[in-house]
Amino acid sequence: MKVAAFEVKDYELKDFERAGRYGLEVELCADNLTAGNVDRAAGCEGVTTLGFSDLSAPMIERLAGLGVKFLATRTVGFNHIDLDACRRCGIRVSNAYYEPYNVADFAVMLMLMLLRKAKISVCRALVNDFSLDGMCGREMRNLTVGVIGAGKIGRAVIGNLQGFGCRVLAYDPFAKEPADGAEMTDLDTIYKESDIITLHVPLTPQNRHMIDAAAIAKMKDGVLLINTARGGLVDTDALIAALESQKVGGAGLDTIEAEDGVAHIDLRARIVDKRDIFYLKQFPNVIFTSHYAFFTEEATSAMVECALKSMNAFGEGKVNPFEITA
């Protein structure tokens, strides 16, 4: 089976060398899939990308016209793909899976950094300011952490938190069983009682901006907000207003709405029209990272492996556990 791979990163090359074991002939391209290079997929049954390629309806139609029958995104999230267009065009789709510990560990790291005001400490140390003014922090054991989303990552976060002795609340209307180590509750209780709230849900049309001004108004004064999931879950304007008023006491953001065209790109010599990012970065109580909570050797290898396994399963007519069927 012939496959066109787009957005191929240097750290993925070694893993793509395994393609032959799966009966795949893969053409590698470092660029995002665009209208300008889509013809590279001509004659390929499969295409694989990361999360920044154009996978809108017109592109899906173009891929189908070139003979593409399977699309494998090497990401866990798949909201960048027009699934309706894929169904209309007869293109089957799969996503990736990796163990949840990378993101779960990162989320807890952000909590601790905010609690101990690590950003301020690091920035002061860079200019030889070793004072303690304004640096007094809090201890996790005395706090309540609300986990929104009790899937694999949310449950790994809950597991990580057990060693800190804090109270843990969890909300997930789709959970088939309670999360060990957490009190399952409703969303309003999470907002009302949590000192820290961490998001671990996929982005859907139904939950876009679930953290908006109304939700923030229900939260404790000084609440800390962690988002290692999807930027669209949080209304950026509402978050900025809450930081300015000190309703929100700090935020650890690995992803925000304005990251498209910015995440994973070196922009030091360019004009960047992303005012939200730069305004959020200037808060001393906001830690902004470049959507890399997932970025470990184990995870990146698994992402390529899932794509290769998915296309092999499609080519051989096997059951594919990574195929998106809903």
mmCIF file of C-alpha atoms in Angstrom:
data_model
loop_
_atom_site.group_PDB
_atom_site.id
_atom_site.type_symbol
_atom_site.label_atom_id
_atom_site.label_comp_id
_atom_site.label_asym_id
_atom_site.label_seq_id
_atom_site.Cartn_x
_atom_site.Cartn_y
_atom_site.Cartn_z
ATOM 1 C CA MET A 1 0.000 0.000 0.000
ATOM 2 C CA LYS A 2 1.362 3.405 -1.004
ATOM 3 C CA VAL A 3 1.114 6.213 1.552
ATOM 4 C CA ALA A 4 1.881 9.948 1.489
ATOM 5 C CA ALA A 5 3.080 11.241 4.877
ATOM 6 C CA PHE A 6 2.915 14.990 5.513
ATOM 7 C CA GLU A 7 4.214 17.112 8.424
ATOM 8 C CA VAL A 8 6.975 14.576 9.004
ATOM 9 C CA LYS A 9 9.315 15.751 11.752
ATOM 10 C CA ASP A 10 12.959 14.816 12.226
ATOM 11 C CA TYR A 11 12.119 12.971 15.423
ATOM 12 C CA GLU A 12 9.671 10.745 13.486
ATOM 13 C CA LEU A 13 12.081 9.556 10.797
ATOM 14 C CA LYS A 14 13.396 6.590 12.757
ATOM 15 C CA ASP A 15 9.872 5.379 13.475
ATOM 16 C CA PHE A 16 8.813 5.710 9.828
ATOM 17 C CA GLU A 17 11.654 3.319 8.947
ATOM 18 C CA ARG A 18 9.390 0.562 10.276
ATOM 19 C CA ALA A 19 6.859 1.136 7.467
ATOM 20 C CA GLY A 20 8.194 -1.789 5.425
ATOM 21 C CA ARG A 21 7.313 -4.198 8.214
ATOM 22 C CA TYR A 22 3.689 -3.242 7.695
ATOM 23 C CA GLY A 23 3.781 -3.633 3.919
ATOM 24 C CA LEU A 24 3.701 0.131 3.360
ATOM 25 C CA GLU A 25 5.581 2.249 0.847
ATOM 26 C CA VAL A 26 5.689 5.706 2.417
ATOM 27 C CA GLU A 27 6.688 8.964 0.722
ATOM 28 C CA LEU A 28 7.778 11.475 3.363
ATOM 29 C CA CYS A 29 7.101 15.210 3.165
ATOM 30 C CA ALA A 30 8.089 17.714 5.854
ATOM 31 C CA ASP A 31 5.490 20.285 4.752
ATOM 32 C CA ASN A 32 1.880 20.551 5.871
ATOM 33 C CA LEU A 33 -0.675 19.171 3.421
ATOM 34 C CA THR A 34 -1.953 22.124 1.370
ATOM 35 C CA ALA A 35 -3.660 22.822 -1.927
ATOM 36 C CA GLY A 36 -0.197 23.489 -3.327
ATOM 37 C CA ASN A 37 1.226 20.037 -2.604
ATOM 38 C CA VAL A 38 -1.814 17.758 -2.440
ATOM 39 C CA ASP A 39 -0.849 16.191 -5.783
ATOM 40 C CA ARG A 40 1.912 14.366 -3.921
ATOM 41 C CA ALA A 41 -0.875 12.068 -2.717
ATOM 42 C CA ALA A 42 -1.762 11.009 -6.272
ATOM 43 C CA GLY A 43 -1.653 7.235 -6.556
ATOM 44 C CA CYS A 44 -1.669 6.782 -2.777
ATOM 45 C CA GLU A 45 -4.404 4.901 -0.956
ATOM 46 C CA GLY A 46 -3.359 6.376 2.379
ATOM 47 C CA VAL A 47 -2.394 9.777 3.742
ATOM 48 C CA THR A 48 -1.071 10.575 7.199
ATOM 49 C CA THR A 49 -0.606 14.005 8.794
ATOM 50 C CA LEU A 50 -0.195 15.694 12.142
ATOM 51 C CA GLY A 51 -2.593 18.408 13.313
ATOM 52 C CA PHE A 52 -1.799 21.471 11.209
ATOM 53 C CA SER A 53 -2.558 20.296 7.668
ATOM 54 C CA ASP A 54 -5.600 21.472 5.735
ATOM 55 C CA LEU A 55 -8.180 18.711 6.167
ATOM 56 C CA SER A 56 -11.266 20.782 5.368
ATOM 57 C CA ALA A 57 -14.043 19.554 3.077
ATOM 58 C CA PRO A 58 -12.474 20.875 -0.168
ATOM 59 C CA MET A 59 -9.199 19.135 0.656
ATOM 60 C CA ILE A 60 -10.959 15.889 1.559
ATOM 61 C CA GLU A 61 -12.788 16.003 -1.771
ATOM 62 C CA ARG A 62 -9.491 16.594 -3.559
ATOM 63 C CA LEU A 63 -7.868 13.653 -1.767
ATOM 64 C CA ALA A 64 -10.770 11.391 -2.692
ATOM 65 C CA GLY A 65 -10.415 12.474 -6.320
ATOM 66 C CA LEU A 66 -6.764 11.426 -6.205
ATOM 67 C CA GLY A 67 -7.730 7.951 -5.006
ATOM 68 C CA VAL A 68 -7.075 8.312 -1.274
ATOM 69 C CA LYS A 69 -9.193 5.941 0.787
ATOM 70 C CA PHE A 70 -7.677 6.220 4.263
ATOM 71 C CA LEU A 71 -6.538 9.160 6.395
ATOM 72 C CA ALA A 72 -4.474 8.569 9.539
ATOM 73 C CA THR A 73 -3.829 11.536 11.792
ATOM 74 C CA ARG A 74 -0.787 11.040 14.019
ATOM 75 C CA THR A 75 -2.566 12.952 16.789
ATOM 76 C CA VAL A 76 -5.020 11.915 19.478
ATOM 77 C CA GLY A 77 -7.337 14.829 18.721
ATOM 78 C CA PHE A 78 -9.135 14.874 15.389
ATOM 79 C CA ASN A 79 -11.206 18.062 15.476
ATOM 80 C CA HIS A 80 -9.020 19.408 12.637
ATOM 81 C CA ILE A 81 -10.570 16.860 10.238
ATOM 82 C CA ASP A 82 -13.920 17.355 8.487
ATOM 83 C CA LEU A 83 -15.313 13.910 9.332
ATOM 84 C CA ASP A 84 -18.601 14.557 7.547
ATOM 85 C CA ALA A 85 -16.696 15.217 4.325
ATOM 86 C CA CYS A 86 -14.668 12.038 4.876
ATOM 87 C CA ARG A 87 -17.864 10.011 5.206
ATOM 88 C CA ARG A 88 -19.340 11.561 2.068
ATOM 89 C CA CYS A 89 -16.189 10.859 0.118
ATOM 90 C CA GLY A 90 -15.690 7.333 1.432
ATOM 91 C CA ILE A 91 -12.413 8.091 3.211
ATOM 92 C CA ARG A 92 -11.953 6.194 6.445
ATOM 93 C CA VAL A 93 -10.126 7.909 9.296
ATOM 94 C CA SER A 94 -8.023 6.903 12.286
ATOM 95 C CA ASN A 95 -6.325 8.778 15.098
ATOM 96 C CA ALA A 96 -3.422 7.930 17.379
ATOM 97 C CA TYR A 97 -3.096 6.709 20.929
ATOM 98 C CA TYR A 98 -0.335 7.012 23.475
ATOM 99 C CA GLU A 99 -0.179 6.276 27.175
ATOM 100 C CA PRO A 100 -1.638 9.144 29.225
ATOM 101 C CA TYR A 101 1.245 9.720 31.614
ATOM 102 C CA ASN A 102 3.011 12.422 29.592
ATOM 103 C CA VAL A 103 0.074 14.850 29.664
ATOM 104 C CA ALA A 104 -0.969 13.824 33.167
ATOM 105 C CA ASP A 105 2.509 14.468 34.555
ATOM 106 C CA PHE A 106 2.682 17.803 32.728
ATOM 107 C CA ALA A 107 -0.658 18.930 34.169
ATOM 108 C CA VAL A 108 0.472 18.233 37.729
ATOM 109 C CA MET A 109 3.787 19.971 37.014
ATOM 110 C CA LEU A 110 1.881 23.113 35.987
ATOM 111 C CA MET A 111 -0.160 22.952 39.190
ATOM 112 C CA LEU A 112 2.985 22.815 41.309
ATOM 113 C CA MET A 113 4.699 25.581 39.341
ATOM 114 C CA LEU A 114 1.718 27.887 39.868
ATOM 115 C CA LEU A 115 1.378 27.029 43.538
ATOM 116 C CA ARG A 116 5.079 27.775 44.156
ATOM 117 C CA LYS A 117 5.223 30.786 41.778
ATOM 118 C CA ALA A 118 8.030 29.192 39.813
ATOM 119 C CA LYS A 119 7.740 31.544 36.830
ATOM 120 C CA ILE A 120 8.485 34.553 39.034
ATOM 121 C CA SER A 121 11.400 32.765 40.702
ATOM 122 C CA VAL A 122 12.994 31.714 37.410
ATOM 123 C CA CYS A 123 12.582 35.153 35.833
ATOM 124 C CA ARG A 124 14.067 36.864 38.887
ATOM 125 C CA ALA A 125 17.023 34.489 38.976
ATOM 126 C CA LEU A 126 17.856 35.357 35.349
ATOM 127 C CA VAL A 127 18.572 38.939 36.472
ATOM 128 C CA ASN A 128 20.199 37.933 39.775
ATOM 129 C CA ASP A 129 17.197 38.877 41.898
ATOM 130 C CA PHE A 130 16.992 36.261 44.640
ATOM 131 C CA SER A 131 14.499 38.027 46.882
ATOM 132 C CA LEU A 132 11.480 36.293 48.395
ATOM 133 C CA ASP A 133 8.970 39.164 48.221
ATOM 134 C CA GLY A 134 5.659 37.928 46.829
ATOM 135 C CA MET A 135 6.951 34.358 46.533
ATOM 136 C CA CYS A 136 5.077 32.614 49.350
ATOM 137 C CA GLY A 137 3.220 29.628 47.928
ATOM 138 C CA ARG A 138 0.693 27.006 48.978
ATOM 139 C CA GLU A 139 0.799 23.268 49.601
ATOM 140 C CA MET A 140 -1.222 20.847 47.517
ATOM 141 C CA ARG A 141 -2.243 18.711 50.505
ATOM 142 C CA ASN A 142 -4.550 21.467 51.763
ATOM 143 C CA LEU A 143 -6.339 22.027 48.453
ATOM 144 C CA THR A 144 -9.167 20.600 46.369
ATOM 145 C CA VAL A 145 -8.423 19.740 42.754
ATOM 146 C CA GLY A 146 -11.256 19.414 40.251
ATOM 147 C CA VAL A 147 -10.625 17.165 37.252
ATOM 148 C CA ILE A 148 -12.950 17.745 34.305
ATOM 149 C CA GLY A 149 -12.856 14.625 32.186
ATOM 150 C CA ALA A 150 -12.237 11.192 33.709
ATOM 151 C CA GLY A 151 -10.922 9.401 30.661
ATOM 152 C CA LYS A 152 -7.444 7.884 30.475
ATOM 153 C CA ILE A 153 -5.586 11.182 30.985
ATOM 154 C CA GLY A 154 -7.948 12.467 33.667
ATOM 155 C CA ARG A 155 -7.639 9.219 35.594
ATOM 156 C CA ALA A 156 -3.840 9.323 35.311
ATOM 157 C CA VAL A 157 -3.937 12.851 36.766
ATOM 158 C CA ILE A 158 -6.102 11.586 39.621
ATOM 159 C CA GLY A 159 -3.587 8.798 40.216
ATOM 160 C CA ASN A 160 -0.712 11.277 40.287
ATOM 161 C CA LEU A 161 -2.514 13.440 42.817
ATOM 162 C CA GLN A 162 -2.961 10.626 45.332
ATOM 163 C CA GLY A 163 0.536 11.090 46.696
ATOM 164 C CA PHE A 164 -0.109 14.740 47.564
ATOM 165 C CA GLY A 165 -2.967 14.063 49.970
ATOM 166 C CA CYS A 166 -5.288 16.605 48.383
ATOM 167 C CA ARG A 167 -9.027 16.218 47.920
ATOM 168 C CA VAL A 168 -9.886 15.319 44.313
ATOM 169 C CA LEU A 169 -13.222 15.894 42.590
ATOM 170 C CA ALA A 170 -13.989 14.564 39.115
ATOM 171 C CA TYR A 171 -16.679 15.239 36.545
ATOM 172 C CA ASP A 172 -17.390 13.153 33.466
ATOM 173 C CA PRO A 173 -20.937 12.522 32.233
ATOM 174 C CA PHE A 174 -19.660 9.755 29.938
ATOM 175 C CA ALA A 175 -17.689 7.803 32.540
ATOM 176 C CA LYS A 176 -18.850 4.194 32.733
ATOM 177 C CA GLU A 177 -17.453 3.740 36.226
ATOM 178 C CA PRO A 178 -16.223 5.966 39.061
ATOM 179 C CA ALA A 179 -12.610 7.137 39.034
ATOM 180 C CA ASP A 180 -10.611 5.593 41.872
ATOM 181 C CA GLY A 181 -9.245 8.248 44.181
ATOM 182 C CA ALA A 182 -11.779 10.938 43.291
ATOM 183 C CA GLU A 183 -15.261 11.962 44.314
ATOM 184 C CA MET A 184 -17.466 11.938 41.196
ATOM 185 C CA THR A 185 -19.652 15.027 41.164
ATOM 186 C CA ASP A 186 -21.377 17.570 38.945
ATOM 187 C CA LEU A 187 -19.763 20.443 37.088
ATOM 188 C CA ASP A 188 -21.155 23.176 39.346
ATOM 189 C CA THR A 189 -19.616 21.482 42.381
ATOM 190 C CA ILE A 190 -16.276 21.354 40.593
ATOM 191 C CA TYR A 191 -16.516 25.087 39.932
ATOM 192 C CA LYS A 192 -17.692 25.952 43.442
ATOM 193 C CA GLU A 193 -15.310 23.855 45.557
ATOM 194 C CA SER A 194 -12.071 23.473 43.596
ATOM 195 C CA ASP A 195 -8.900 25.443 44.296
ATOM 196 C CA ILE A 196 -7.420 24.061 41.076
ATOM 197 C CA ILE A 197 -9.362 23.009 37.968
ATOM 198 C CA THR A 198 -7.714 20.927 35.247
ATOM 199 C CA LEU A 199 -9.261 20.128 31.848
ATOM 200 C CA HIS A 200 -8.979 16.707 30.210
ATOM 201 C CA VAL A 201 -11.774 16.505 27.635
ATOM 202 C CA PRO A 202 -11.800 16.571 23.823
ATOM 203 C CA LEU A 203 -13.039 19.699 22.062
ATOM 204 C CA THR A 204 -16.539 19.374 20.591
ATOM 205 C CA PRO A 205 -19.096 21.896 19.327
ATOM 206 C CA GLN A 206 -21.020 21.282 22.542
ATOM 207 C CA ASN A 207 -18.202 22.121 24.970
ATOM 208 C CA ARG A 208 -16.419 24.927 23.130
ATOM 209 C CA HIS A 209 -15.867 27.763 25.629
ATOM 210 C CA MET A 210 -17.135 25.623 28.492
ATOM 211 C CA ILE A 211 -14.878 27.812 30.637
ATOM 212 C CA ASP A 212 -16.516 31.170 29.941
ATOM 213 C CA ALA A 213 -17.415 34.191 32.070
ATOM 214 C CA ALA A 214 -20.460 32.427 33.540
ATOM 215 C CA ALA A 215 -18.432 29.361 34.528
ATOM 216 C CA ILE A 216 -15.631 31.463 35.998
ATOM 217 C CA ALA A 217 -18.150 33.440 38.076
ATOM 218 C CA LYS A 218 -19.091 30.181 39.837
ATOM 219 C CA MET A 219 -15.485 29.429 40.793
ATOM 220 C CA LYS A 220 -13.602 30.220 43.982
ATOM 221 C CA ASP A 221 -11.747 33.505 44.078
ATOM 222 C CA GLY A 222 -8.109 32.823 43.213
ATOM 223 C CA VAL A 223 -8.789 29.510 41.454
ATOM 224 C CA LEU A 224 -5.959 28.085 39.359
ATOM 225 C CA LEU A 225 -6.868 26.852 35.871
ATOM 226 C CA ILE A 226 -4.895 24.202 33.961
ATOM 227 C CA ASN A 227 -5.494 23.465 30.279
ATOM 228 C CA THR A 228 -3.439 20.738 28.619
ATOM 229 C CA ALA A 229 -6.363 19.609 26.459
ATOM 230 C CA ARG A 230 -7.658 21.945 23.720
ATOM 231 C CA GLY A 231 -7.514 25.739 23.549
ATOM 232 C CA GLY A 232 -11.106 26.123 22.440
ATOM 233 C CA LEU A 233 -12.371 24.834 25.776
ATOM 234 C CA VAL A 234 -11.529 28.207 27.338
ATOM 235 C CA ASP A 235 -12.935 31.591 26.286
ATOM 236 C CA THR A 236 -9.696 33.582 26.110
ATOM 237 C CA ASP A 237 -11.357 36.965 26.593
ATOM 238 C CA ALA A 238 -13.145 35.711 29.702
ATOM 239 C CA LEU A 239 -9.916 34.260 31.076
ATOM 240 C CA ILE A 240 -8.013 37.505 30.517
ATOM 241 C CA ALA A 241 -10.729 39.496 32.258
ATOM 242 C CA ALA A 242 -10.683 37.072 35.195
ATOM 243 C CA LEU A 243 -6.893 37.282 35.491
ATOM 244 C CA GLU A 244 -7.057 41.076 35.435
ATOM 245 C CA SER A 245 -9.676 41.111 38.202
ATOM 246 C CA GLN A 246 -7.767 38.390 40.096
ATOM 247 C CA LYS A 247 -10.852 36.163 40.131
ATOM 248 C CA VAL A 248 -8.537 33.592 38.542
ATOM 249 C CA GLY A 249 -5.344 33.386 40.572
ATOM 250 C CA GLY A 250 -3.234 31.811 37.842
ATOM 251 C CA ALA A 251 -3.332 29.699 34.711
ATOM 252 C CA GLY A 252 -1.150 26.945 33.289
ATOM 253 C CA LEU A 253 -1.848 26.879 29.558
ATOM 254 C CA ASP A 254 -0.254 24.374 27.229
ATOM 255 C CA THR A 255 -2.849 25.235 24.603
ATOM 256 C CA ILE A 256 -4.955 28.307 23.786
ATOM 257 C CA GLU A 257 -7.334 29.307 21.011
ATOM 258 C CA ALA A 258 -4.831 31.590 19.263
ATOM 259 C CA GLU A 259 -2.158 28.918 18.823
ATOM 260 C CA ASP A 260 -2.947 28.059 15.181
ATOM 261 C CA GLY A 261 -0.037 29.233 13.080
ATOM 262 C CA VAL A 262 2.108 29.647 16.185
ATOM 263 C CA ALA A 263 2.433 26.310 17.973
ATOM 264 C CA HIS A 264 5.649 24.424 17.175
ATOM 265 C CA ILE A 265 6.986 27.226 14.933
ATOM 266 C CA ASP A 266 10.044 29.470 15.396
ATOM 267 C CA LEU A 267 8.668 33.003 14.989
ATOM 268 C CA ARG A 268 11.559 35.008 16.402
ATOM 269 C CA ALA A 269 12.163 36.918 13.154
ATOM 270 C CA ARG A 270 8.529 37.386 12.138
ATOM 271 C CA ILE A 271 5.661 39.727 12.899
ATOM 272 C CA VAL A 272 3.133 37.798 14.981
ATOM 273 C CA ASP A 273 -0.485 38.965 15.029
ATOM 274 C CA LYS A 274 -1.484 36.919 18.068
ATOM 275 C CA ARG A 275 -2.144 39.572 20.699
ATOM 276 C CA ASP A 276 -3.912 37.167 23.057
ATOM 277 C CA ILE A 277 -0.780 35.045 23.407
ATOM 278 C CA PHE A 278 1.493 37.969 24.164
ATOM 279 C CA TYR A 279 -0.935 39.530 26.606
ATOM 280 C CA LEU A 280 -1.385 36.254 28.471
ATOM 281 C CA LYS A 281 2.388 35.705 28.574
ATOM 282 C CA GLN A 282 2.958 38.965 30.424
ATOM 283 C CA PHE A 283 0.986 37.914 33.511
ATOM 284 C CA PRO A 284 3.385 36.791 36.263
ATOM 285 C CA ASN A 285 0.868 34.122 37.271
ATOM 286 C CA VAL A 286 0.392 32.615 33.792
ATOM 287 C CA ILE A 287 2.612 29.816 32.532
ATOM 288 C CA PHE A 288 2.277 29.446 28.771
ATOM 289 C CA THR A 289 3.900 26.494 27.002
ATOM 290 C CA SER A 290 3.880 25.571 23.331
ATOM 291 C CA HIS A 291 1.366 22.703 23.193
ATOM 292 C CA TYR A 292 3.968 20.109 24.051
ATOM 293 C CA ALA A 293 2.553 18.291 27.064
ATOM 294 C CA PHE A 294 2.357 15.210 24.828
ATOM 295 C CA PHE A 295 5.942 15.547 23.588
ATOM 296 C CA THR A 296 7.936 12.605 24.893
ATOM 297 C CA GLU A 297 9.973 9.968 23.071
ATOM 298 C CA GLU A 298 7.428 7.344 24.021
ATOM 299 C CA ALA A 299 4.459 9.329 22.726
ATOM 300 C CA THR A 300 5.918 10.454 19.391
ATOM 301 C CA SER A 301 6.960 6.904 18.591
ATOM 302 C CA ALA A 302 3.501 5.606 19.449
ATOM 303 C CA MET A 303 1.844 8.232 17.224
ATOM 304 C CA VAL A 304 3.736 7.052 14.137
ATOM 305 C CA GLU A 305 3.193 3.420 15.101
ATOM 306 C CA CYS A 306 -0.578 3.950 15.298
ATOM 307 C CA ALA A 307 -0.643 5.463 11.811
ATOM 308 C CA LEU A 308 1.378 2.578 10.337
ATOM 309 C CA LYS A 309 -0.748 -0.043 12.082
ATOM 310 C CA SER A 310 -3.962 1.681 10.976
ATOM 311 C CA MET A 311 -2.994 1.776 7.316
ATOM 312 C CA ASN A 312 -1.768 -1.803 7.440
ATOM 313 C CA ALA A 313 -5.108 -2.874 8.944
ATOM 314 C CA PHE A 314 -6.979 -0.995 6.217
ATOM 315 C CA GLY A 315 -4.865 -2.501 3.444
ATOM 316 C CA GLU A 316 -5.303 -6.029 4.759
ATOM 317 C CA GLY A 317 -8.955 -5.681 5.765
ATOM 318 C CA LYS A 318 -8.270 -6.191 9.460
ATOM 319 C CA VAL A 319 -10.074 -4.728 12.453
ATOM 320 C CA ASN A 320 -8.502 -1.364 13.359
ATOM 321 C CA PRO A 321 -8.810 -0.264 17.000
ATOM 322 C CA PHE A 322 -7.757 3.285 16.073
ATOM 323 C CA GLU A 323 -10.399 3.874 13.407
ATOM 324 C CA ILE A 324 -12.886 6.672 14.088
ATOM 325 C CA THR A 325 -16.334 5.223 13.509
ATOM 326 C CA ALA A 326 -18.675 7.567 15.408
#
